[in-house]
């Protein structure tokens, strides 16, 4: 998709296309639309990042809470967003053994119990083993550290989702 096409979208079209680059947060795409035109995909990505940066802590935590657990209930029920499904699949989370799933479920629960938001990581930049390692290690962080790390992971997910929509060859355009 060319940036001219993106910049010509009305807000309904824009939210339809970019509404899930931040998982289940179409409100963010609806807000970012105001900032068009976007000279490049990186400029568009920066607008998503700037909006998230501008939120109070409760808003950032709210974004994290919109993320499904890795290998959690939504995956089992088949109710993940298409993007999440593909990401979790790619990280090998759809083919866990019963004991791996149990371990991940227990760790996810302990993490949520401590931080009151789910463990979030860019699944496509990891595999089963690194996800387990990160979860086991990040659970020892402070809430402040985890909020920062998790939002960085959200931005990595956003980066890859944007690239999926806008092909790498069409990242810049003359306005
Ligand atoms: C996810 C997800 O659904 N996709 C991804 O990359 N990470 N969820 C999560 N809790 O980290």
GROMACS .gro file of C-alpha atoms and ligand atoms in nm:
model
  186
    1UNK     CA    1   0.000   0.000   0.000
    2UNK     CA    2   0.139   0.341  -0.098
    3UNK     CA    3   0.150   0.629   0.151
    4UNK     CA    4  -0.065   0.834  -0.091
    5UNK     CA    5  -0.338   0.576  -0.041
    6UNK     CA    6  -0.299   0.594   0.337
    7UNK     CA    7  -0.307   0.973   0.334
    8UNK     CA    8  -0.621   0.978   0.121
    9UNK     CA    9  -0.817   0.756   0.364
   10UNK     CA   10  -1.112   0.895   0.553
   11UNK     CA   11  -1.119   0.811   0.920
   12UNK     CA   12  -1.345   0.510   0.879
   13UNK     CA   13  -1.111   0.354   0.624
   14UNK     CA   14  -0.805   0.440   0.832
   15UNK     CA   15  -0.949   0.280   1.147
   16UNK     CA   16  -1.054  -0.026   0.946
   17UNK     CA   17  -0.701  -0.072   0.815
   18UNK     CA   18  -0.488   0.041   1.112
   19UNK     CA   19  -0.729  -0.019   1.402
   20UNK     CA   20  -0.541  -0.322   1.530
   21UNK     CA   21  -0.177  -0.221   1.486
   22UNK     CA   22  -0.205  -0.163   1.859
   23UNK     CA   23  -0.394  -0.472   1.971
   24UNK     CA   24  -0.766  -0.403   2.025
   25UNK     CA   25  -0.702  -0.027   2.046
   26UNK     CA   26  -0.878   0.126   1.744
   27UNK     CA   27  -0.914   0.446   1.947
   28UNK     CA   28  -0.541   0.505   1.895
   29UNK     CA   29  -0.569   0.475   1.516
   30UNK     CA   30  -0.871   0.707   1.527
   31UNK     CA   31  -0.662   0.964   1.716
   32UNK     CA   32  -0.354   0.922   1.494
   33UNK     CA   33  -0.562   0.985   1.178
   34UNK     CA   34  -0.580   1.351   1.286
   35UNK     CA   35  -0.203   1.380   1.234
   36UNK     CA   36  -0.208   1.299   0.859
   37UNK     CA   37  -0.051   1.340   0.611
   38UNK     CA   38   0.222   1.091   0.694
   39UNK     CA   39   0.530   1.130   0.473
   40UNK     CA   40   0.652   0.777   0.542
   41UNK     CA   41   0.562   0.462   0.729
   42UNK     CA   42   0.816   0.555   0.996
   43UNK     CA   43   0.642   0.893   1.039
   44UNK     CA   44   0.313   0.706   1.079
   45UNK     CA   45   0.472   0.468   1.328
   46UNK     CA   46   0.612   0.762   1.525
   47UNK     CA   47   0.262   0.909   1.558
   48UNK     CA   48   0.143   0.585   1.719
   49UNK     CA   49   0.442   0.596   1.954
   50UNK     CA   50   0.390   0.964   2.037
   51UNK     CA   51   0.026   0.905   2.121
   52UNK     CA   52   0.113   0.618   2.355
   53UNK     CA   53   0.393   0.822   2.516
   54UNK     CA   54   0.145   1.099   2.588
   55UNK     CA   55  -0.083   0.872   2.789
   56UNK     CA   56  -0.083   0.860   3.167
   57UNK     CA   57   0.028   0.539   3.333
   58UNK     CA   58  -0.331   0.411   3.353
   59UNK     CA   59  -0.367   0.451   2.975
   60UNK     CA   60  -0.045   0.263   2.907
   61UNK     CA   61  -0.152  -0.013   3.142
   62UNK     CA   62  -0.490  -0.015   2.965
   63UNK     CA   63  -0.316  -0.085   2.633
   64UNK     CA   64  -0.131  -0.378   2.789
   65UNK     CA   65  -0.458  -0.512   2.930
   66UNK     CA   66  -0.603  -0.524   2.578
   67UNK     CA   67  -0.341  -0.786   2.484
   68UNK     CA   68  -0.436  -1.152   2.498
   69UNK     CA   69  -0.225  -1.389   2.704
   70UNK     CA   70   0.030  -1.587   2.511
   71UNK     CA   71  -0.107  -1.939   2.459
   72UNK     CA   72  -0.402  -1.836   2.675
   73UNK     CA   73  -0.779  -1.869   2.672
   74UNK     CA   74  -0.832  -1.682   2.343
   75UNK     CA   75  -0.589  -1.906   2.161
   76UNK     CA   76  -0.763  -2.217   2.296
   77UNK     CA   77  -1.107  -2.080   2.205
   78UNK     CA   78  -0.999  -1.953   1.863
   79UNK     CA   79  -1.094  -1.597   1.955
   80UNK     CA   80  -0.758  -1.426   1.899
   81UNK     CA   81  -0.739  -1.141   1.650
   82UNK     CA   82  -0.603  -1.256   1.313
   83UNK     CA   83  -0.277  -1.072   1.385
   84UNK     CA   84  -0.230  -1.229   1.728
   85UNK     CA   85  -0.313  -1.572   1.593
   86UNK     CA   86  -0.045  -1.544   1.324
   87UNK     CA   87   0.212  -1.407   1.572
   88UNK     CA   88   0.151  -1.673   1.836
   89UNK     CA   89   0.155  -1.939   1.568
   90UNK     CA   90   0.485  -1.816   1.434
   91UNK     CA   91   0.642  -1.819   1.781
   92UNK     CA   92   0.544  -2.185   1.819
   93UNK     CA   93   0.282  -2.117   2.087
   94UNK     CA   94   0.007  -2.310   1.908
   95UNK     CA   95   0.194  -2.638   1.934
   96UNK     CA   96   0.298  -2.644   2.300
   97UNK     CA   97   0.305  -2.972   2.486
   98UNK     CA   98   0.063  -3.000   2.779
   99UNK     CA   99   0.346  -2.942   3.024
  100UNK     CA  100   0.480  -2.637   2.835
  101UNK     CA  101   0.129  -2.490   2.826
  102UNK     CA  102   0.088  -2.555   3.198
  103UNK     CA  103   0.420  -2.385   3.274
  104UNK     CA  104   0.333  -2.082   3.061
  105UNK     CA  105  -0.016  -2.055   3.214
  106UNK     CA  106   0.127  -2.067   3.566
  107UNK     CA  107   0.390  -1.803   3.489
  108UNK     CA  108   0.139  -1.578   3.311
  109UNK     CA  109  -0.090  -1.599   3.614
  110UNK     CA  110   0.192  -1.514   3.855
  111UNK     CA  111   0.298  -1.223   3.631
  112UNK     CA  112  -0.057  -1.084   3.617
  113UNK     CA  113  -0.097  -1.128   3.989
  114UNK     CA  114   0.210  -0.911   4.044
  115UNK     CA  115   0.166  -0.642   3.777
  116UNK     CA  116  -0.212  -0.638   3.708
  117UNK     CA  117  -0.154  -0.652   3.334
  118UNK     CA  118  -0.057  -0.944   3.111
  119UNK     CA  119   0.296  -1.033   3.008
  120UNK     CA  120   0.347  -0.870   2.666
  121UNK     CA  121   0.627  -0.951   2.427
  122UNK     CA  122   0.667  -0.922   2.050
  123UNK     CA  123   0.608  -1.289   1.971
  124UNK     CA  124   0.741  -1.263   1.616
  125UNK     CA  125   1.082  -1.153   1.743
  126UNK     CA  126   1.099  -1.451   1.980
  127UNK     CA  127   1.045  -1.824   1.995
  128UNK     CA  128   0.895  -2.050   2.261
  129UNK     CA  129   1.219  -2.076   2.452
  130UNK     CA  130   1.306  -1.705   2.458
  131UNK     CA  131   0.946  -1.620   2.555
  132UNK     CA  132   0.966  -1.856   2.853
  133UNK     CA  133   1.308  -1.719   2.949
  134UNK     CA  134   1.191  -1.358   2.924
  135UNK     CA  135   0.879  -1.426   3.125
  136UNK     CA  136   1.075  -1.606   3.397
  137UNK     CA  137   1.320  -1.318   3.418
  138UNK     CA  138   1.091  -1.014   3.370
  139UNK     CA  139   0.861  -1.127   3.650
  140UNK     CA  140   1.134  -1.014   3.891
  141UNK     CA  141   1.135  -0.655   3.760
  142UNK     CA  142   0.972  -0.359   3.929
  143UNK     CA  143   0.627  -0.248   3.803
  144UNK     CA  144   0.789   0.067   3.662
  145UNK     CA  145   1.047  -0.132   3.464
  146UNK     CA  146   0.785  -0.373   3.337
  147UNK     CA  147   0.557  -0.096   3.219
  148UNK     CA  148   0.843   0.054   3.016
  149UNK     CA  149   0.961  -0.278   2.872
  150UNK     CA  150   0.608  -0.387   2.786
  151UNK     CA  151   0.525  -0.064   2.602
  152UNK     CA  152   0.847  -0.106   2.400
  153UNK     CA  153   0.724  -0.455   2.306
  154UNK     CA  154   0.385  -0.310   2.203
  155UNK     CA  155   0.574  -0.070   1.973
  156UNK     CA  156   0.770  -0.359   1.819
  157UNK     CA  157   0.442  -0.541   1.752
  158UNK     CA  158   0.305  -0.219   1.601
  159UNK     CA  159   0.615  -0.182   1.381
  160UNK     CA  160   0.576  -0.528   1.231
  161UNK     CA  161   0.200  -0.494   1.187
  162UNK     CA  162   0.247  -0.163   1.004
  163UNK     CA  163   0.504  -0.323   0.774
  164UNK     CA  164   0.258  -0.602   0.701
  165UNK     CA  165   0.006  -0.343   0.583
  166UNK     CA  166   0.241  -0.110   0.397
  167UNK     CA  167   0.486  -0.300   0.182
  168UNK     CA  168   0.854  -0.216   0.251
  169UNK     CA  169   0.905  -0.086  -0.106
  170UNK     CA  170   0.644   0.184  -0.059
  171UNK     CA  171   0.764   0.335   0.268
  172UNK     CA  172   0.815   0.688   0.147
  173UNK     CA  173   0.641   0.917  -0.091
  174UNK     CA  174   0.650   1.280  -0.195
  175UNK     CA  175   0.370   1.476  -0.035
  176LIG     C1  176   0.105  -1.092   2.195
  176LIG     C2  177   0.028  -1.114   2.079
  176LIG     O1  178  -0.090  -1.146   2.078
  176LIG     N1  179   0.112  -1.096   1.975
  176LIG     C3  180   0.234  -1.066   2.021
  176LIG     O2  181   0.333  -1.043   1.951
  176LIG     N2  182   0.227  -1.063   2.158
  176LIG     N3  183   0.053  -1.102   2.320
  176LIG     C4  184   0.127  -1.087   2.434
  176LIG     N4  185   0.062  -1.103   2.550
  176LIG     O3  186   0.247  -1.061   2.428
   0.00000   0.00000   0.00000
